[in-house]
Amino acid sequence: MNGRSTPAIALDHLVVACRDLEAGAAWCEATFGVPPQAGGRHALMGTHNLLLSLSSGRYPKAYLELIAIDPEAPAPAQPRWFDLDDASLQAAIATTPRLVHWVARSDDVEATVAALRVVDADPGRVVTAERMTPRGMLRWRITVPGDGRRPSAGAMPLWIEWSGVHPSDALPASGIVIESLAVGGIAAVLAEQLGPLIRGVDSSTPLSAVLNGPRGVVTLASPPRVSA
């Protein structure tokens, strides 16, 4: 973002959607050789998650979120985030979890949203959310498109501002790091704004990430754009 009061931004986490968390946990251990940690429930969206640290010098506090619809939660009042209510996405994750989106961290999410709206890249309204953890309450503000769809099919991130405790503070080191993150199908002006967070543009898919860990190099790629 341009200007003297430019918010500090960073890659916060990668989002992998699963048909259920059992499938997500099994995929994570088979793919990376490391089991994920317990996460929690998102009452606002009717979802729940598991977490895996990806923190490194380049991406401090980064982590992987395995997310699924919570079968025990009531249906939310609005569409779930990350296209989780979309039939095409559910079909894509029916057999294996998939990278579907990413979330970028800002120390002033309102300023970040305002800057994006100037270039016609409205990331959605800013909502307040929270969930309980063994270490206390996690509280954050995050952009959420009203229709629940991923901006630019996942190439453009959601934006988050944490209040106090960050989820990665409680995650053990996994030995897995993000080597690179690439996006595709977005305007040059947006790619420029994301420049500090990404390492290239890949026109073949909206989002791809290269991770390196105990099982070696693993490349994750998002599914094609879902139907409108």
PDB file of C-alpha atoms in Angstrom:
ATOM      1  CA  MET A   1       0.000   0.000   0.000  1.00  0.00           C
ATOM      2  CA  ASN A   2       1.298   3.474  -0.833  1.00  0.00           C
ATOM      3  CA  GLY A   3       1.523   6.523   1.384  1.00  0.00           C
ATOM      4  CA  ARG A   4       3.218   7.683   4.524  1.00  0.00           C
ATOM      5  CA  SER A   5       0.893   5.753   6.810  1.00  0.00           C
ATOM      6  CA  THR A   6       1.363   2.469   4.978  1.00  0.00           C
ATOM      7  CA  PRO A   7       0.268  -0.419   7.227  1.00  0.00           C
ATOM      8  CA  ALA A   8       2.774  -3.169   7.933  1.00  0.00           C
ATOM      9  CA  ILE A   9       1.696  -6.328   6.109  1.00  0.00           C
ATOM     10  CA  ALA A  10       2.825  -9.953   6.228  1.00  0.00           C
ATOM     11  CA  LEU A  11       1.709 -13.383   5.104  1.00  0.00           C
ATOM     12  CA  ASP A  12      -0.374 -14.742   7.978  1.00  0.00           C
ATOM     13  CA  HIS A  13      -1.540 -18.192   6.892  1.00  0.00           C
ATOM     14  CA  LEU A  14      -2.365 -20.567   4.064  1.00  0.00           C
ATOM     15  CA  VAL A  15      -5.857 -22.067   3.962  1.00  0.00           C
ATOM     16  CA  VAL A  16      -6.384 -25.718   3.016  1.00  0.00           C
ATOM     17  CA  ALA A  17     -10.019 -26.798   2.746  1.00  0.00           C
ATOM     18  CA  CYS A  18     -11.020 -30.350   3.726  1.00  0.00           C
ATOM     19  CA  ARG A  19     -14.210 -32.358   3.519  1.00  0.00           C
ATOM     20  CA  ASP A  20     -13.727 -32.950   7.257  1.00  0.00           C
ATOM     21  CA  LEU A  21     -10.928 -32.504   9.777  1.00  0.00           C
ATOM     22  CA  GLU A  22     -10.190 -36.218   9.972  1.00  0.00           C
ATOM     23  CA  ALA A  23      -9.341 -36.196   6.274  1.00  0.00           C
ATOM     24  CA  GLY A  24      -7.321 -33.029   6.796  1.00  0.00           C
ATOM     25  CA  ALA A  25      -5.251 -34.484   9.619  1.00  0.00           C
ATOM     26  CA  ALA A  26      -4.510 -37.661   7.653  1.00  0.00           C
ATOM     27  CA  TRP A  27      -3.512 -35.667   4.564  1.00  0.00           C
ATOM     28  CA  CYS A  28      -1.261 -33.377   6.582  1.00  0.00           C
ATOM     29  CA  GLU A  29       0.685 -36.206   8.194  1.00  0.00           C
ATOM     30  CA  ALA A  30       0.972 -38.151   4.932  1.00  0.00           C
ATOM     31  CA  THR A  31       2.045 -35.077   2.952  1.00  0.00           C
ATOM     32  CA  PHE A  32       4.412 -33.405   5.397  1.00  0.00           C
ATOM     33  CA  GLY A  33       5.265 -36.124   7.905  1.00  0.00           C
ATOM     34  CA  VAL A  34       3.997 -33.907  10.739  1.00  0.00           C
ATOM     35  CA  PRO A  35       0.587 -34.034  12.462  1.00  0.00           C
ATOM     36  CA  PRO A  36      -1.402 -30.807  12.796  1.00  0.00           C
ATOM     37  CA  GLN A  37      -2.313 -29.257  16.127  1.00  0.00           C
ATOM     38  CA  ALA A  38      -5.809 -28.759  17.504  1.00  0.00           C
ATOM     39  CA  GLY A  39      -7.438 -25.499  16.511  1.00  0.00           C
ATOM     40  CA  GLY A  40     -10.953 -24.512  17.418  1.00  0.00           C
ATOM     41  CA  ARG A  41     -14.439 -23.580  16.259  1.00  0.00           C
ATOM     42  CA  HIS A  42     -15.579 -20.458  14.422  1.00  0.00           C
ATOM     43  CA  ALA A  43     -19.101 -19.765  15.623  1.00  0.00           C
ATOM     44  CA  LEU A  44     -19.470 -16.892  13.153  1.00  0.00           C
ATOM     45  CA  MET A  45     -18.987 -19.166  10.138  1.00  0.00           C
ATOM     46  CA  GLY A  46     -19.887 -22.661  11.301  1.00  0.00           C
ATOM     47  CA  THR A  47     -16.391 -23.999  10.637  1.00  0.00           C
ATOM     48  CA  HIS A  48     -13.542 -25.519  12.632  1.00  0.00           C
ATOM     49  CA  ASN A  49      -9.841 -26.013  12.035  1.00  0.00           C
ATOM     50  CA  LEU A  50      -6.476 -27.633  12.701  1.00  0.00           C
ATOM     51  CA  LEU A  51      -3.180 -25.730  12.577  1.00  0.00           C
ATOM     52  CA  LEU A  52       0.451 -26.338  11.595  1.00  0.00           C
ATOM     53  CA  SER A  53       3.310 -23.890  12.089  1.00  0.00           C
ATOM     54  CA  LEU A  54       5.093 -22.636   8.957  1.00  0.00           C
ATOM     55  CA  SER A  55       6.961 -19.879  10.748  1.00  0.00           C
ATOM     56  CA  SER A  56      10.352 -18.851   9.346  1.00  0.00           C
ATOM     57  CA  GLY A  57      12.615 -15.852   9.064  1.00  0.00           C
ATOM     58  CA  ARG A  58      10.925 -14.793   5.828  1.00  0.00           C
ATOM     59  CA  TYR A  59       7.396 -15.511   7.068  1.00  0.00           C
ATOM     60  CA  PRO A  60       7.379 -15.112  10.870  1.00  0.00           C
ATOM     61  CA  LYS A  61       4.246 -16.420  12.604  1.00  0.00           C
ATOM     62  CA  ALA A  62       3.001 -18.025   9.371  1.00  0.00           C
ATOM     63  CA  TYR A  63       0.950 -21.197   9.677  1.00  0.00           C
ATOM     64  CA  LEU A  64      -1.194 -23.637   7.726  1.00  0.00           C
ATOM     65  CA  GLU A  65      -4.907 -23.788   8.498  1.00  0.00           C
ATOM     66  CA  LEU A  66      -6.852 -26.959   7.699  1.00  0.00           C
ATOM     67  CA  ILE A  67     -10.489 -25.897   7.659  1.00  0.00           C
ATOM     68  CA  ALA A  68     -13.791 -27.726   7.238  1.00  0.00           C
ATOM     69  CA  ILE A  69     -17.487 -27.176   7.813  1.00  0.00           C
ATOM     70  CA  ASP A  70     -18.283 -28.007  11.431  1.00  0.00           C
ATOM     71  CA  PRO A  71     -21.067 -30.645  11.338  1.00  0.00           C
ATOM     72  CA  GLU A  72     -22.060 -29.810  14.914  1.00  0.00           C
ATOM     73  CA  ALA A  73     -22.454 -26.085  14.331  1.00  0.00           C
ATOM     74  CA  PRO A  74     -25.674 -24.393  13.236  1.00  0.00           C
ATOM     75  CA  ALA A  75     -25.693 -22.927   9.744  1.00  0.00           C
ATOM     76  CA  PRO A  76     -24.343 -19.365   9.801  1.00  0.00           C
ATOM     77  CA  ALA A  77     -26.444 -16.362   8.856  1.00  0.00           C
ATOM     78  CA  GLN A  78     -24.147 -15.617   5.920  1.00  0.00           C
ATOM     79  CA  PRO A  79     -22.268 -17.746   3.354  1.00  0.00           C
ATOM     80  CA  ARG A  80     -19.225 -19.446   4.851  1.00  0.00           C
ATOM     81  CA  TRP A  81     -15.821 -18.037   3.997  1.00  0.00           C
ATOM     82  CA  PHE A  82     -13.388 -19.560   1.479  1.00  0.00           C
ATOM     83  CA  ASP A  83     -16.207 -20.738  -0.844  1.00  0.00           C
ATOM     84  CA  LEU A  84     -16.927 -23.613   1.533  1.00  0.00           C
ATOM     85  CA  ASP A  85     -20.627 -23.570   0.623  1.00  0.00           C
ATOM     86  CA  ASP A  86     -19.895 -23.860  -3.084  1.00  0.00           C
ATOM     87  CA  ALA A  87     -20.724 -27.244  -4.635  1.00  0.00           C
ATOM     88  CA  SER A  88     -17.795 -27.026  -7.073  1.00  0.00           C
ATOM     89  CA  LEU A  89     -15.312 -26.488  -4.257  1.00  0.00           C
ATOM     90  CA  GLN A  90     -16.806 -29.274  -2.181  1.00  0.00           C
ATOM     91  CA  ALA A  91     -16.426 -31.584  -5.178  1.00  0.00           C
ATOM     92  CA  ALA A  92     -12.786 -30.501  -5.532  1.00  0.00           C
ATOM     93  CA  ILE A  93     -12.003 -31.419  -1.917  1.00  0.00           C
ATOM     94  CA  ALA A  94     -14.101 -34.584  -1.782  1.00  0.00           C
ATOM     95  CA  THR A  95     -11.108 -36.857  -2.383  1.00  0.00           C
ATOM     96  CA  THR A  96      -8.230 -34.785  -0.999  1.00  0.00           C
ATOM     97  CA  PRO A  97      -7.743 -31.478   0.828  1.00  0.00           C
ATOM     98  CA  ARG A  98      -6.735 -28.539  -1.377  1.00  0.00           C
ATOM     99  CA  LEU A  99      -5.039 -25.206  -0.947  1.00  0.00           C
ATOM    100  CA  VAL A 100      -7.839 -22.715  -1.577  1.00  0.00           C
ATOM    101  CA  HIS A 101      -6.808 -19.344  -0.188  1.00  0.00           C
ATOM    102  CA  TRP A 102      -4.407 -17.324   1.909  1.00  0.00           C
ATOM    103  CA  VAL A 103      -4.716 -14.657   4.564  1.00  0.00           C
ATOM    104  CA  ALA A 104      -2.447 -11.638   4.885  1.00  0.00           C
ATOM    105  CA  ARG A 105      -1.833  -9.823   8.156  1.00  0.00           C
ATOM    106  CA  SER A 106      -2.070  -6.047   8.536  1.00  0.00           C
ATOM    107  CA  ASP A 107      -1.467  -3.894  11.584  1.00  0.00           C
ATOM    108  CA  ASP A 108      -4.287  -1.613  10.362  1.00  0.00           C
ATOM    109  CA  VAL A 109      -6.867  -3.602   8.465  1.00  0.00           C
ATOM    110  CA  GLU A 110      -9.172  -0.619   7.935  1.00  0.00           C
ATOM    111  CA  ALA A 111      -6.382   1.334   6.203  1.00  0.00           C
ATOM    112  CA  THR A 112      -5.510  -1.696   4.085  1.00  0.00           C
ATOM    113  CA  VAL A 113      -9.130  -2.112   2.996  1.00  0.00           C
ATOM    114  CA  ALA A 114      -9.405   1.594   2.164  1.00  0.00           C
ATOM    115  CA  ALA A 115      -6.285   1.407  -0.021  1.00  0.00           C
ATOM    116  CA  LEU A 116      -7.613  -1.638  -1.867  1.00  0.00           C
ATOM    117  CA  ARG A 117     -10.951   0.021  -2.538  1.00  0.00           C
ATOM    118  CA  VAL A 118      -9.149   2.898  -4.217  1.00  0.00           C
ATOM    119  CA  VAL A 119      -7.897   0.442  -6.868  1.00  0.00           C
ATOM    120  CA  ASP A 120     -11.280  -1.316  -7.195  1.00  0.00           C
ATOM    121  CA  ALA A 121     -10.208  -4.375  -5.205  1.00  0.00           C
ATOM    122  CA  ASP A 122     -12.715  -4.305  -2.355  1.00  0.00           C
ATOM    123  CA  PRO A 123     -11.905  -7.317  -0.129  1.00  0.00           C
ATOM    124  CA  GLY A 124     -15.257  -7.170   1.679  1.00  0.00           C
ATOM    125  CA  ARG A 125     -16.477  -5.883   4.992  1.00  0.00           C
ATOM    126  CA  VAL A 126     -14.373  -6.095   8.136  1.00  0.00           C
ATOM    127  CA  VAL A 127     -15.910  -8.344  10.786  1.00  0.00           C
ATOM    128  CA  THR A 128     -14.839  -9.137  14.336  1.00  0.00           C
ATOM    129  CA  ALA A 129     -14.388 -12.770  15.323  1.00  0.00           C
ATOM    130  CA  GLU A 130     -13.077 -14.784  18.238  1.00  0.00           C
ATOM    131  CA  ARG A 131     -12.566 -18.321  19.476  1.00  0.00           C
ATOM    132  CA  MET A 132     -11.451 -19.864  22.735  1.00  0.00           C
ATOM    133  CA  THR A 133      -8.129 -21.700  23.052  1.00  0.00           C
ATOM    134  CA  PRO A 134      -6.415 -23.382  26.028  1.00  0.00           C
ATOM    135  CA  ARG A 135      -4.262 -20.251  26.304  1.00  0.00           C
ATOM    136  CA  GLY A 136      -7.185 -17.854  26.250  1.00  0.00           C
ATOM    137  CA  MET A 137      -9.365 -16.089  23.757  1.00  0.00           C
ATOM    138  CA  LEU A 138      -8.139 -15.344  20.242  1.00  0.00           C
ATOM    139  CA  ARG A 139      -9.620 -12.163  18.815  1.00  0.00           C
ATOM    140  CA  TRP A 140      -9.227 -10.781  15.334  1.00  0.00           C
ATOM    141  CA  ARG A 141     -10.763  -8.582  12.653  1.00  0.00           C
ATOM    142  CA  ILE A 142     -10.920 -10.000   9.150  1.00  0.00           C
ATOM    143  CA  THR A 143     -12.259  -9.070   5.738  1.00  0.00           C
ATOM    144  CA  VAL A 144     -15.149 -11.241   4.568  1.00  0.00           C
ATOM    145  CA  PRO A 145     -16.828 -10.896   1.155  1.00  0.00           C
ATOM    146  CA  GLY A 146     -20.597 -10.837   1.554  1.00  0.00           C
ATOM    147  CA  ASP A 147     -21.067 -13.766  -0.829  1.00  0.00           C
ATOM    148  CA  GLY A 148     -18.408 -15.912   0.875  1.00  0.00           C
ATOM    149  CA  ARG A 149     -16.353 -16.192  -2.311  1.00  0.00           C
ATOM    150  CA  ARG A 150     -12.587 -15.958  -2.452  1.00  0.00           C
ATOM    151  CA  PRO A 151     -11.421 -12.701  -4.044  1.00  0.00           C
ATOM    152  CA  SER A 152      -9.909 -13.463  -7.456  1.00  0.00           C
ATOM    153  CA  ALA A 153     -10.539 -17.185  -6.818  1.00  0.00           C
ATOM    154  CA  GLY A 154      -8.037 -17.131  -3.964  1.00  0.00           C
ATOM    155  CA  ALA A 155      -5.275 -15.086  -5.601  1.00  0.00           C
ATOM    156  CA  MET A 156      -6.130 -12.009  -3.527  1.00  0.00           C
ATOM    157  CA  PRO A 157      -5.971 -12.700   0.203  1.00  0.00           C
ATOM    158  CA  LEU A 158      -8.356 -11.995   2.981  1.00  0.00           C
ATOM    159  CA  TRP A 159      -6.867  -9.444   5.397  1.00  0.00           C
ATOM    160  CA  ILE A 160      -6.629  -9.970   9.127  1.00  0.00           C
ATOM    161  CA  GLU A 161      -5.624  -7.881  12.136  1.00  0.00           C
ATOM    162  CA  TRP A 162      -4.975  -9.791  15.357  1.00  0.00           C
ATOM    163  CA  SER A 163      -5.660  -8.372  18.790  1.00  0.00           C
ATOM    164  CA  GLY A 164      -3.041  -9.582  21.267  1.00  0.00           C
ATOM    165  CA  VAL A 165      -2.341 -13.319  21.112  1.00  0.00           C
ATOM    166  CA  HIS A 166      -1.524 -14.853  17.714  1.00  0.00           C
ATOM    167  CA  PRO A 167      -2.369 -18.543  17.078  1.00  0.00           C
ATOM    168  CA  SER A 168       1.191 -19.356  16.042  1.00  0.00           C
ATOM    169  CA  ASP A 169       2.405 -18.394  19.529  1.00  0.00           C
ATOM    170  CA  ALA A 170       1.139 -21.753  20.799  1.00  0.00           C
ATOM    171  CA  LEU A 171       2.247 -23.909  17.857  1.00  0.00           C
ATOM    172  CA  PRO A 172       5.363 -26.099  18.088  1.00  0.00           C
ATOM    173  CA  ALA A 173       7.922 -25.796  15.303  1.00  0.00           C
ATOM    174  CA  SER A 174       7.093 -28.214  12.473  1.00  0.00           C
ATOM    175  CA  GLY A 175      10.296 -28.014  10.448  1.00  0.00           C
ATOM    176  CA  ILE A 176       8.192 -26.911   7.457  1.00  0.00           C
ATOM    177  CA  VAL A 177       8.686 -23.541   5.783  1.00  0.00           C
ATOM    178  CA  ILE A 178       7.174 -21.676   2.870  1.00  0.00           C
ATOM    179  CA  GLU A 179       9.694 -21.438   0.046  1.00  0.00           C
ATOM    180  CA  SER A 180       7.494 -19.393  -2.271  1.00  0.00           C
ATOM    181  CA  LEU A 181       3.960 -18.183  -2.873  1.00  0.00           C
ATOM    182  CA  ALA A 182       2.635 -17.288  -6.334  1.00  0.00           C
ATOM    183  CA  VAL A 183      -0.680 -15.843  -7.476  1.00  0.00           C
ATOM    184  CA  GLY A 184      -2.329 -15.603 -10.881  1.00  0.00           C
ATOM    185  CA  GLY A 185      -5.108 -13.775 -12.653  1.00  0.00           C
ATOM    186  CA  ILE A 186      -4.838 -10.420 -10.897  1.00  0.00           C
ATOM    187  CA  ALA A 187      -4.068  -6.940 -12.177  1.00  0.00           C
ATOM    188  CA  ALA A 188      -0.468  -5.747 -12.178  1.00  0.00           C
ATOM    189  CA  VAL A 189      -1.268  -2.993  -9.675  1.00  0.00           C
ATOM    190  CA  LEU A 190      -2.517  -5.582  -7.195  1.00  0.00           C
ATOM    191  CA  ALA A 191       0.459  -7.879  -7.741  1.00  0.00           C
ATOM    192  CA  GLU A 192       2.695  -4.887  -7.026  1.00  0.00           C
ATOM    193  CA  GLN A 193       0.933  -4.197  -3.733  1.00  0.00           C
ATOM    194  CA  LEU A 194       1.384  -7.837  -2.725  1.00  0.00           C
ATOM    195  CA  GLY A 195       5.026  -7.796  -3.824  1.00  0.00           C
ATOM    196  CA  PRO A 196       6.572  -8.167  -0.345  1.00  0.00           C
ATOM    197  CA  LEU A 197       4.451 -11.260   0.297  1.00  0.00           C
ATOM    198  CA  ILE A 198       4.633 -13.208  -2.963  1.00  0.00           C
ATOM    199  CA  ARG A 199       7.422 -14.515  -5.147  1.00  0.00           C
ATOM    200  CA  GLY A 200       5.941 -14.419  -8.581  1.00  0.00           C
ATOM    201  CA  VAL A 201       2.840 -14.681 -10.724  1.00  0.00           C
ATOM    202  CA  ASP A 202       1.649 -18.065 -12.002  1.00  0.00           C
ATOM    203  CA  SER A 203      -1.041 -17.693 -14.642  1.00  0.00           C
ATOM    204  CA  SER A 204      -1.837 -21.428 -14.560  1.00  0.00           C
ATOM    205  CA  THR A 205      -3.592 -21.269 -11.188  1.00  0.00           C
ATOM    206  CA  PRO A 206      -4.991 -18.592  -8.875  1.00  0.00           C
ATOM    207  CA  LEU A 207      -2.693 -19.623  -6.011  1.00  0.00           C
ATOM    208  CA  SER A 208       0.254 -21.940  -5.505  1.00  0.00           C
ATOM    209  CA  ALA A 209       2.718 -22.457  -2.680  1.00  0.00           C
ATOM    210  CA  VAL A 210       5.979 -24.375  -2.413  1.00  0.00           C
ATOM    211  CA  LEU A 211       6.739 -25.772   1.049  1.00  0.00           C
ATOM    212  CA  ASN A 212       9.840 -27.568   2.278  1.00  0.00           C
ATOM    213  CA  GLY A 213       9.993 -29.895   5.277  1.00  0.00           C
ATOM    214  CA  PRO A 214      10.747 -33.401   6.548  1.00  0.00           C
ATOM    215  CA  ARG A 215       9.247 -34.992   3.426  1.00  0.00           C
ATOM    216  CA  GLY A 216      11.078 -32.641   1.090  1.00  0.00           C
ATOM    217  CA  VAL A 217       9.568 -30.107  -1.287  1.00  0.00           C
ATOM    218  CA  VAL A 218       5.769 -30.085  -1.609  1.00  0.00           C
ATOM    219  CA  THR A 219       3.872 -27.913  -4.099  1.00  0.00           C
ATOM    220  CA  LEU A 220       0.265 -27.015  -3.344  1.00  0.00           C
ATOM    221  CA  ALA A 221      -2.030 -25.512  -5.989  1.00  0.00           C
ATOM    222  CA  SER A 222      -5.566 -24.207  -5.743  1.00  0.00           C
ATOM    223  CA  PRO A 223      -8.420 -25.671  -7.794  1.00  0.00           C
ATOM    224  CA  PRO A 224      -9.809 -23.779 -10.800  1.00  0.00           C
ATOM    225  CA  ARG A 225     -12.205 -20.912 -10.298  1.00  0.00           C
ATOM    226  CA  VAL A 226     -15.575 -22.041  -9.018  1.00  0.00           C
ATOM    227  CA  SER A 227     -18.808 -21.316 -10.819  1.00  0.00           C
ATOM    228  CA  ALA A 228     -20.420 -17.929 -10.361  1.00  0.00           C
TER     229      ALA A 228
END
